[in-house]
Amino acid sequence: MEQIKKKISKTKLEGLNPMARKIKRINIIDNSIEYFDSIIGCARDLGIKGGKTSITERLNGTIKKPYKNKYIFEYCDE
């Protein structure tokens, strides 16, 4: 039963989750762009512990200020 739980949880991680949306992170200092399969993947790359709240608030427009005055986030529509 434990192995089944692990397999199911692996199918829901980051880009494998069917509900995950791709996002792009724009560095406004050097105009570089990076793409991520999910918000969680981007949060891990930035070292944000405890999840994705600060990125989600910026994507939804709740917070207008760039993250650490350096990054802007946008959803990627393919």
PDB file of N, CA and C in Angstrom:
ATOM      1  N   MET A   1       0.823  -1.196   0.000  1.00  0.00           N
ATOM      2  CA  MET A   1       0.000   0.000   0.000  1.00  0.00           C
ATOM      3  C   MET A   1       0.872   1.266   0.000  1.00  0.00           C
ATOM      4  N   GLU A   2       1.978   1.216   0.729  1.00  0.00           N
ATOM      5  CA  GLU A   2       2.884   2.368   0.799  1.00  0.00           C
ATOM      6  C   GLU A   2       3.506   2.663  -0.565  1.00  0.00           C
ATOM      7  N   GLN A   3       3.836   1.624  -1.318  1.00  0.00           N
ATOM      8  CA  GLN A   3       4.415   1.817  -2.651  1.00  0.00           C
ATOM      9  C   GLN A   3       3.407   2.468  -3.584  1.00  0.00           C
ATOM     10  N   ILE A   4       2.168   2.105  -3.460  1.00  0.00           N
ATOM     11  CA  ILE A   4       1.122   2.708  -4.298  1.00  0.00           C
ATOM     12  C   ILE A   4       0.988   4.189  -3.974  1.00  0.00           C
ATOM     13  N   LYS A   5       1.017   4.542  -2.688  1.00  0.00           N
ATOM     14  CA  LYS A   5       0.930   5.944  -2.292  1.00  0.00           C
ATOM     15  C   LYS A   5       2.081   6.756  -2.871  1.00  0.00           C
ATOM     16  N   LYS A   6       3.277   6.184  -2.847  1.00  0.00           N
ATOM     17  CA  LYS A   6       4.449   6.882  -3.382  1.00  0.00           C
ATOM     18  C   LYS A   6       4.336   7.089  -4.885  1.00  0.00           C
ATOM     19  N   LYS A   7       3.857   6.071  -5.597  1.00  0.00           N
ATOM     20  CA  LYS A   7       3.692   6.193  -7.050  1.00  0.00           C
ATOM     21  C   LYS A   7       2.669   7.271  -7.397  1.00  0.00           C
ATOM     22  N   ILE A   8       1.576   7.299  -6.662  1.00  0.00           N
ATOM     23  CA  ILE A   8       0.540   8.301  -6.917  1.00  0.00           C
ATOM     24  C   ILE A   8       1.068   9.695  -6.633  1.00  0.00           C
ATOM     25  N   SER A   9       1.794   9.859  -5.535  1.00  0.00           N
ATOM     26  CA  SER A   9       2.299  11.190  -5.203  1.00  0.00           C
ATOM     27  C   SER A   9       3.327  11.664  -6.225  1.00  0.00           C
ATOM     28  N   LYS A  10       4.119  10.769  -6.797  1.00  0.00           N
ATOM     29  CA  LYS A  10       5.096  11.153  -7.817  1.00  0.00           C
ATOM     30  C   LYS A  10       4.420  11.656  -9.083  1.00  0.00           C
ATOM     31  N   THR A  11       3.233  11.142  -9.390  1.00  0.00           N
ATOM     32  CA  THR A  11       2.527  11.579 -10.594  1.00  0.00           C
ATOM     33  C   THR A  11       1.933  12.961 -10.431  1.00  0.00           C
ATOM     34  N   LYS A  12       1.908  13.493  -9.209  1.00  0.00           N
ATOM     35  CA  LYS A  12       1.322  14.815  -8.956  1.00  0.00           C
ATOM     36  C   LYS A  12       2.355  15.884  -8.673  1.00  0.00           C
ATOM     37  N   LEU A  13       3.627  15.567  -8.785  1.00  0.00           N
ATOM     38  CA  LEU A  13       4.680  16.524  -8.476  1.00  0.00           C
ATOM     39  C   LEU A  13       4.981  17.431  -9.666  1.00  0.00           C
ATOM     40  N   GLU A  14       5.071  18.699  -9.382  1.00  0.00           N
ATOM     41  CA  GLU A  14       5.493  19.743 -10.319  1.00  0.00           C
ATOM     42  C   GLU A  14       4.866  19.608 -11.701  1.00  0.00           C
ATOM     43  N   GLY A  15       5.666  19.448 -12.729  1.00  0.00           N
ATOM     44  CA  GLY A  15       5.176  19.440 -14.105  1.00  0.00           C
ATOM     45  C   GLY A  15       4.344  18.225 -14.457  1.00  0.00           C
ATOM     46  N   LEU A  16       4.411  17.183 -13.662  1.00  0.00           N
ATOM     47  CA  LEU A  16       3.625  15.983 -13.930  1.00  0.00           C
ATOM     48  C   LEU A  16       2.170  16.152 -13.509  1.00  0.00           C
ATOM     49  N   ASN A  17       1.897  17.123 -12.690  1.00  0.00           N
ATOM     50  CA  ASN A  17       0.545  17.383 -12.240  1.00  0.00           C
ATOM     51  C   ASN A  17      -0.262  17.944 -13.409  1.00  0.00           C
ATOM     52  N   PRO A  18      -1.398  17.328 -13.745  1.00  0.00           N
ATOM     53  CA  PRO A  18      -2.177  17.822 -14.886  1.00  0.00           C
ATOM     54  C   PRO A  18      -2.763  19.225 -14.683  1.00  0.00           C
ATOM     55  N   MET A  19      -2.832  19.681 -13.438  1.00  0.00           N
ATOM     56  CA  MET A  19      -3.365  21.013 -13.157  1.00  0.00           C
ATOM     57  C   MET A  19      -2.276  22.089 -13.124  1.00  0.00           C
ATOM     58  N   ALA A  20      -1.018  21.698 -13.202  1.00  0.00           N
ATOM     59  CA  ALA A  20       0.086  22.659 -13.146  1.00  0.00           C
ATOM     60  C   ALA A  20       0.114  23.504 -14.418  1.00  0.00           C
ATOM     61  N   ARG A  21       0.424  24.780 -14.238  1.00  0.00           N
ATOM     62  CA  ARG A  21       0.552  25.682 -15.383  1.00  0.00           C
ATOM     63  C   ARG A  21       1.999  26.109 -15.517  1.00  0.00           C
ATOM     64  N   LYS A  22       2.452  26.228 -16.736  1.00  0.00           N
ATOM     65  CA  LYS A  22       3.823  26.671 -16.997  1.00  0.00           C
ATOM     66  C   LYS A  22       3.910  28.170 -16.741  1.00  0.00           C
ATOM     67  N   ILE A  23       5.047  28.578 -16.182  1.00  0.00           N
ATOM     68  CA  ILE A  23       5.256  30.003 -15.952  1.00  0.00           C
ATOM     69  C   ILE A  23       6.631  30.400 -16.459  1.00  0.00           C
ATOM     70  N   LYS A  24       6.794  31.694 -16.683  1.00  0.00           N
ATOM     71  CA  LYS A  24       8.116  32.195 -17.027  1.00  0.00           C
ATOM     72  C   LYS A  24       8.517  33.239 -16.003  1.00  0.00           C
ATOM     73  N   ARG A  25       9.805  33.224 -15.694  1.00  0.00           N
ATOM     74  CA  ARG A  25      10.376  34.169 -14.742  1.00  0.00           C
ATOM     75  C   ARG A  25      11.267  35.115 -15.530  1.00  0.00           C
ATOM     76  N   ILE A  26      10.977  36.391 -15.435  1.00  0.00           N
ATOM     77  CA  ILE A  26      11.727  37.408 -16.163  1.00  0.00           C
ATOM     78  C   ILE A  26      12.589  38.173 -15.171  1.00  0.00           C
ATOM     79  N   ASN A  27      13.885  38.180 -15.422  1.00  0.00           N
ATOM     80  CA  ASN A  27      14.817  38.961 -14.618  1.00  0.00           C
ATOM     81  C   ASN A  27      14.846  40.358 -15.215  1.00  0.00           C
ATOM     82  N   ILE A  28      14.350  41.349 -14.484  1.00  0.00           N
ATOM     83  CA  ILE A  28      14.249  42.698 -15.040  1.00  0.00           C
ATOM     84  C   ILE A  28      15.583  43.442 -15.036  1.00  0.00           C
ATOM     85  N   ILE A  29      16.581  42.878 -14.392  1.00  0.00           N
ATOM     86  CA  ILE A  29      17.900  43.528 -14.379  1.00  0.00           C
ATOM     87  C   ILE A  29      18.670  43.219 -15.661  1.00  0.00           C
ATOM     88  N   ASP A  30      18.711  41.941 -16.054  1.00  0.00           N
ATOM     89  CA  ASP A  30      19.460  41.585 -17.273  1.00  0.00           C
ATOM     90  C   ASP A  30      18.562  41.058 -18.401  1.00  0.00           C
ATOM     91  N   ASN A  31      17.246  41.173 -18.244  1.00  0.00           N
ATOM     92  CA  ASN A  31      16.255  40.775 -19.249  1.00  0.00           C
ATOM     93  C   ASN A  31      16.339  39.311 -19.664  1.00  0.00           C
ATOM     94  N   SER A  32      16.802  38.453 -18.771  1.00  0.00           N
ATOM     95  CA  SER A  32      16.816  37.020 -19.084  1.00  0.00           C
ATOM     96  C   SER A  32      15.474  36.408 -18.705  1.00  0.00           C
ATOM     97  N   ILE A  33      15.104  35.355 -19.423  1.00  0.00           N
ATOM     98  CA  ILE A  33      13.829  34.675 -19.194  1.00  0.00           C
ATOM     99  C   ILE A  33      14.106  33.199 -18.960  1.00  0.00           C
ATOM    100  N   GLU A  34      13.456  32.638 -17.940  1.00  0.00           N
ATOM    101  CA  GLU A  34      13.545  31.209 -17.660  1.00  0.00           C
ATOM    102  C   GLU A  34      12.131  30.651 -17.593  1.00  0.00           C
ATOM    103  N   TYR A  35      11.955  29.428 -18.090  1.00  0.00           N
ATOM    104  CA  TYR A  35      10.652  28.775 -18.107  1.00  0.00           C
ATOM    105  C   TYR A  35      10.635  27.621 -17.119  1.00  0.00           C
ATOM    106  N   PHE A  36       9.483  27.448 -16.467  1.00  0.00           N
ATOM    107  CA  PHE A  36       9.316  26.379 -15.484  1.00  0.00           C
ATOM    108  C   PHE A  36       7.997  25.660 -15.742  1.00  0.00           C
ATOM    109  N   ASP A  37       7.983  24.365 -15.434  1.00  0.00           N
ATOM    110  CA  ASP A  37       6.776  23.562 -15.625  1.00  0.00           C
ATOM    111  C   ASP A  37       5.703  23.871 -14.588  1.00  0.00           C
ATOM    112  N   SER A  38       6.100  24.408 -13.446  1.00  0.00           N
ATOM    113  CA  SER A  38       5.134  24.712 -12.398  1.00  0.00           C
ATOM    114  C   SER A  38       5.651  25.833 -11.511  1.00  0.00           C
ATOM    115  N   ILE A  39       4.759  26.371 -10.711  1.00  0.00           N
ATOM    116  CA  ILE A  39       5.128  27.415  -9.760  1.00  0.00           C
ATOM    117  C   ILE A  39       6.060  26.848  -8.706  1.00  0.00           C
ATOM    118  N   ILE A  40       5.821  25.621  -8.298  1.00  0.00           N
ATOM    119  CA  ILE A  40       6.654  24.996  -7.273  1.00  0.00           C
ATOM    120  C   ILE A  40       8.088  24.845  -7.765  1.00  0.00           C
ATOM    121  N   GLY A  41       8.275  24.479  -9.020  1.00  0.00           N
ATOM    122  CA  GLY A  41       9.616  24.360  -9.575  1.00  0.00           C
ATOM    123  C   GLY A  41      10.349  25.693  -9.563  1.00  0.00           C
ATOM    124  N   CYS A  42       9.641  26.756  -9.874  1.00  0.00           N
ATOM    125  CA  CYS A  42      10.233  28.089  -9.857  1.00  0.00           C
ATOM    126  C   CYS A  42      10.577  28.493  -8.425  1.00  0.00           C
ATOM    127  N   ALA A  43       9.677  28.202  -7.493  1.00  0.00           N
ATOM    128  CA  ALA A  43       9.922  28.532  -6.085  1.00  0.00           C
ATOM    129  C   ALA A  43      11.146  27.797  -5.562  1.00  0.00           C
ATOM    130  N   ARG A  44      11.298  26.543  -5.934  1.00  0.00           N
ATOM    131  CA  ARG A  44      12.477  25.784  -5.504  1.00  0.00           C
ATOM    132  C   ARG A  44      13.757  26.380  -6.087  1.00  0.00           C
ATOM    133  N   ASP A  45      13.698  26.804  -7.334  1.00  0.00           N
ATOM    134  CA  ASP A  45      14.878  27.391  -7.965  1.00  0.00           C
ATOM    135  C   ASP A  45      15.290  28.695  -7.278  1.00  0.00           C
ATOM    136  N   LEU A  46      14.309  29.452  -6.810  1.00  0.00           N
ATOM    137  CA  LEU A  46      14.590  30.710  -6.117  1.00  0.00           C
ATOM    138  C   LEU A  46      14.931  30.497  -4.646  1.00  0.00           C
ATOM    139  N   GLY A  47      14.710  29.282  -4.145  1.00  0.00           N
ATOM    140  CA  GLY A  47      14.991  28.998  -2.736  1.00  0.00           C
ATOM    141  C   GLY A  47      13.900  29.462  -1.800  1.00  0.00           C
ATOM    142  N   ILE A  48      12.684  29.604  -2.312  1.00  0.00           N
ATOM    143  CA  ILE A  48      11.562  29.996  -1.469  1.00  0.00           C
ATOM    144  C   ILE A  48      11.109  28.765  -0.708  1.00  0.00           C
ATOM    145  N   LYS A  49      11.226  28.814   0.592  1.00  0.00           N
ATOM    146  CA  LYS A  49      10.833  27.679   1.415  1.00  0.00           C
ATOM    147  C   LYS A  49       9.359  27.798   1.750  1.00  0.00           C
ATOM    148  N   GLY A  50       8.716  26.664   1.844  1.00  0.00           N
ATOM    149  CA  GLY A  50       7.317  26.668   2.251  1.00  0.00           C
ATOM    150  C   GLY A  50       6.344  26.915   1.125  1.00  0.00           C
ATOM    151  N   GLY A  51       6.786  26.848  -0.115  1.00  0.00           N
ATOM    152  CA  GLY A  51       5.816  26.875  -1.186  1.00  0.00           C
ATOM    153  C   GLY A  51       5.879  28.033  -2.141  1.00  0.00           C
ATOM    154  N   LYS A  52       4.720  28.381  -2.628  1.00  0.00           N
ATOM    155  CA  LYS A  52       4.606  29.197  -3.814  1.00  0.00           C
ATOM    156  C   LYS A  52       3.813  30.468  -3.620  1.00  0.00           C
ATOM    157  N   THR A  53       3.460  30.815  -2.390  1.00  0.00           N
ATOM    158  CA  THR A  53       2.541  31.924  -2.134  1.00  0.00           C
ATOM    159  C   THR A  53       3.011  33.240  -2.731  1.00  0.00           C
ATOM    160  N   SER A  54       4.273  33.592  -2.543  1.00  0.00           N
ATOM    161  CA  SER A  54       4.736  34.893  -3.027  1.00  0.00           C
ATOM    162  C   SER A  54       4.715  34.979  -4.550  1.00  0.00           C
ATOM    163  N   ILE A  55       4.916  33.863  -5.234  1.00  0.00           N
ATOM    164  CA  ILE A  55       4.847  33.856  -6.696  1.00  0.00           C
ATOM    165  C   ILE A  55       3.388  33.918  -7.147  1.00  0.00           C
ATOM    166  N   THR A  56       2.534  33.137  -6.509  1.00  0.00           N
ATOM    167  CA  THR A  56       1.115  33.102  -6.869  1.00  0.00           C
ATOM    168  C   THR A  56       0.462  34.464  -6.698  1.00  0.00           C
ATOM    169  N   GLU A  57       0.792  35.164  -5.627  1.00  0.00           N
ATOM    170  CA  GLU A  57       0.219  36.493  -5.408  1.00  0.00           C
ATOM    171  C   GLU A  57       0.631  37.465  -6.494  1.00  0.00           C
ATOM    172  N   ARG A  58       1.813  37.334  -7.012  1.00  0.00           N
ATOM    173  CA  ARG A  58       2.261  38.203  -8.102  1.00  0.00           C
ATOM    174  C   ARG A  58       1.606  37.811  -9.423  1.00  0.00           C
ATOM    175  N   LEU A  59       1.428  36.523  -9.647  1.00  0.00           N
ATOM    176  CA  LEU A  59       0.762  36.073 -10.871  1.00  0.00           C
ATOM    177  C   LEU A  59      -0.700  36.512 -10.903  1.00  0.00           C
ATOM    178  N   ASN A  60      -1.351  36.511  -9.745  1.00  0.00           N
ATOM    179  CA  ASN A  60      -2.760  36.885  -9.674  1.00  0.00           C
ATOM    180  C   ASN A  60      -2.973  38.389  -9.584  1.00  0.00           C
ATOM    181  N   GLY A  61      -1.892  39.160  -9.406  1.00  0.00           N
ATOM    182  CA  GLY A  61      -2.005  40.608  -9.354  1.00  0.00           C
ATOM    183  C   GLY A  61      -2.257  41.164  -7.966  1.00  0.00           C
ATOM    184  N   THR A  62      -2.247  40.317  -6.938  1.00  0.00           N
ATOM    185  CA  THR A  62      -2.434  40.794  -5.571  1.00  0.00           C
ATOM    186  C   THR A  62      -1.270  41.683  -5.165  1.00  0.00           C
ATOM    187  N   ILE A  63      -0.063  41.287  -5.540  1.00  0.00           N
ATOM    188  CA  ILE A  63       1.137  42.085  -5.287  1.00  0.00           C
ATOM    189  C   ILE A  63       1.672  42.546  -6.640  1.00  0.00           C
ATOM    190  N   LYS A  64       1.888  43.828  -6.775  1.00  0.00           N
ATOM    191  CA  LYS A  64       2.351  44.391  -8.055  1.00  0.00           C
ATOM    192  C   LYS A  64       3.872  44.523  -8.128  1.00  0.00           C
ATOM    193  N   LYS A  65       4.529  44.553  -6.990  1.00  0.00           N
ATOM    194  CA  LYS A  65       5.974  44.767  -6.918  1.00  0.00           C
ATOM    195  C   LYS A  65       6.728  43.511  -7.357  1.00  0.00           C
ATOM    196  N   PRO A  66       7.812  43.638  -8.125  1.00  0.00           N
ATOM    197  CA  PRO A  66       8.615  42.467  -8.512  1.00  0.00           C
ATOM    198  C   PRO A  66       9.211  41.768  -7.288  1.00  0.00           C
ATOM    199  N   TYR A  67       9.372  40.476  -7.390  1.00  0.00           N
ATOM    200  CA  TYR A  67       9.939  39.693  -6.297  1.00  0.00           C
ATOM    201  C   TYR A  67      11.396  40.083  -6.103  1.00  0.00           C
ATOM    202  N   LYS A  68      11.738  40.515  -4.902  1.00  0.00           N
ATOM    203  CA  LYS A  68      13.086  40.979  -4.545  1.00  0.00           C
ATOM    204  C   LYS A  68      13.588  42.059  -5.504  1.00  0.00           C
ATOM    205  N   ASN A  69      12.660  42.836  -6.050  1.00  0.00           N
ATOM    206  CA  ASN A  69      12.968  43.911  -7.007  1.00  0.00           C
ATOM    207  C   ASN A  69      13.770  43.406  -8.202  1.00  0.00           C
ATOM    208  N   LYS A  70      13.596  42.137  -8.534  1.00  0.00           N
ATOM    209  CA  LYS A  70      14.394  41.545  -9.602  1.00  0.00           C
ATOM    210  C   LYS A  70      13.575  40.687 -10.574  1.00  0.00           C
ATOM    211  N   TYR A  71      12.541  40.005 -10.098  1.00  0.00           N
ATOM    212  CA  TYR A  71      11.827  39.031 -10.929  1.00  0.00           C
ATOM    213  C   TYR A  71      10.353  39.382 -11.112  1.00  0.00           C
ATOM    214  N   ILE A  72       9.893  39.194 -12.336  1.00  0.00           N
ATOM    215  CA  ILE A  72       8.480  39.295 -12.680  1.00  0.00           C
ATOM    216  C   ILE A  72       8.065  37.916 -13.191  1.00  0.00           C
ATOM    217  N   PHE A  73       6.859  37.497 -12.844  1.00  0.00           N
ATOM    218  CA  PHE A  73       6.361  36.184 -13.251  1.00  0.00           C
ATOM    219  C   PHE A  73       5.152  36.335 -14.149  1.00  0.00           C
ATOM    220  N   GLU A  74       5.043  35.449 -15.135  1.00  0.00           N
ATOM    221  CA  GLU A  74       3.904  35.419 -16.050  1.00  0.00           C
ATOM    222  C   GLU A  74       3.558  33.979 -16.357  1.00  0.00           C
ATOM    223  N   TYR A  75       2.260  33.721 -16.572  1.00  0.00           N
ATOM    224  CA  TYR A  75       1.862  32.407 -17.039  1.00  0.00           C
ATOM    225  C   TYR A  75       2.260  32.263 -18.507  1.00  0.00           C
ATOM    226  N   CYS A  76       2.655  31.064 -18.890  1.00  0.00           N
ATOM    227  CA  CYS A  76       3.011  30.768 -20.280  1.00  0.00           C
ATOM    228  C   CYS A  76       1.828  30.074 -20.940  1.00  0.00           C
ATOM    229  N   ASP A  77       1.294  30.663 -21.954  1.00  0.00           N
ATOM    230  CA  ASP A  77       0.217  30.033 -22.711  1.00  0.00           C
ATOM    231  C   ASP A  77       0.829  29.497 -23.996  1.00  0.00           C
ATOM    232  N   GLU A  78       0.757  28.200 -24.146  1.00  0.00           N
ATOM    233  CA  GLU A  78       1.383  27.574 -25.314  1.00  0.00           C
ATOM    234  C   GLU A  78       0.435  27.501 -26.469  1.00  0.00           C
TER     235      GLU A  78
END
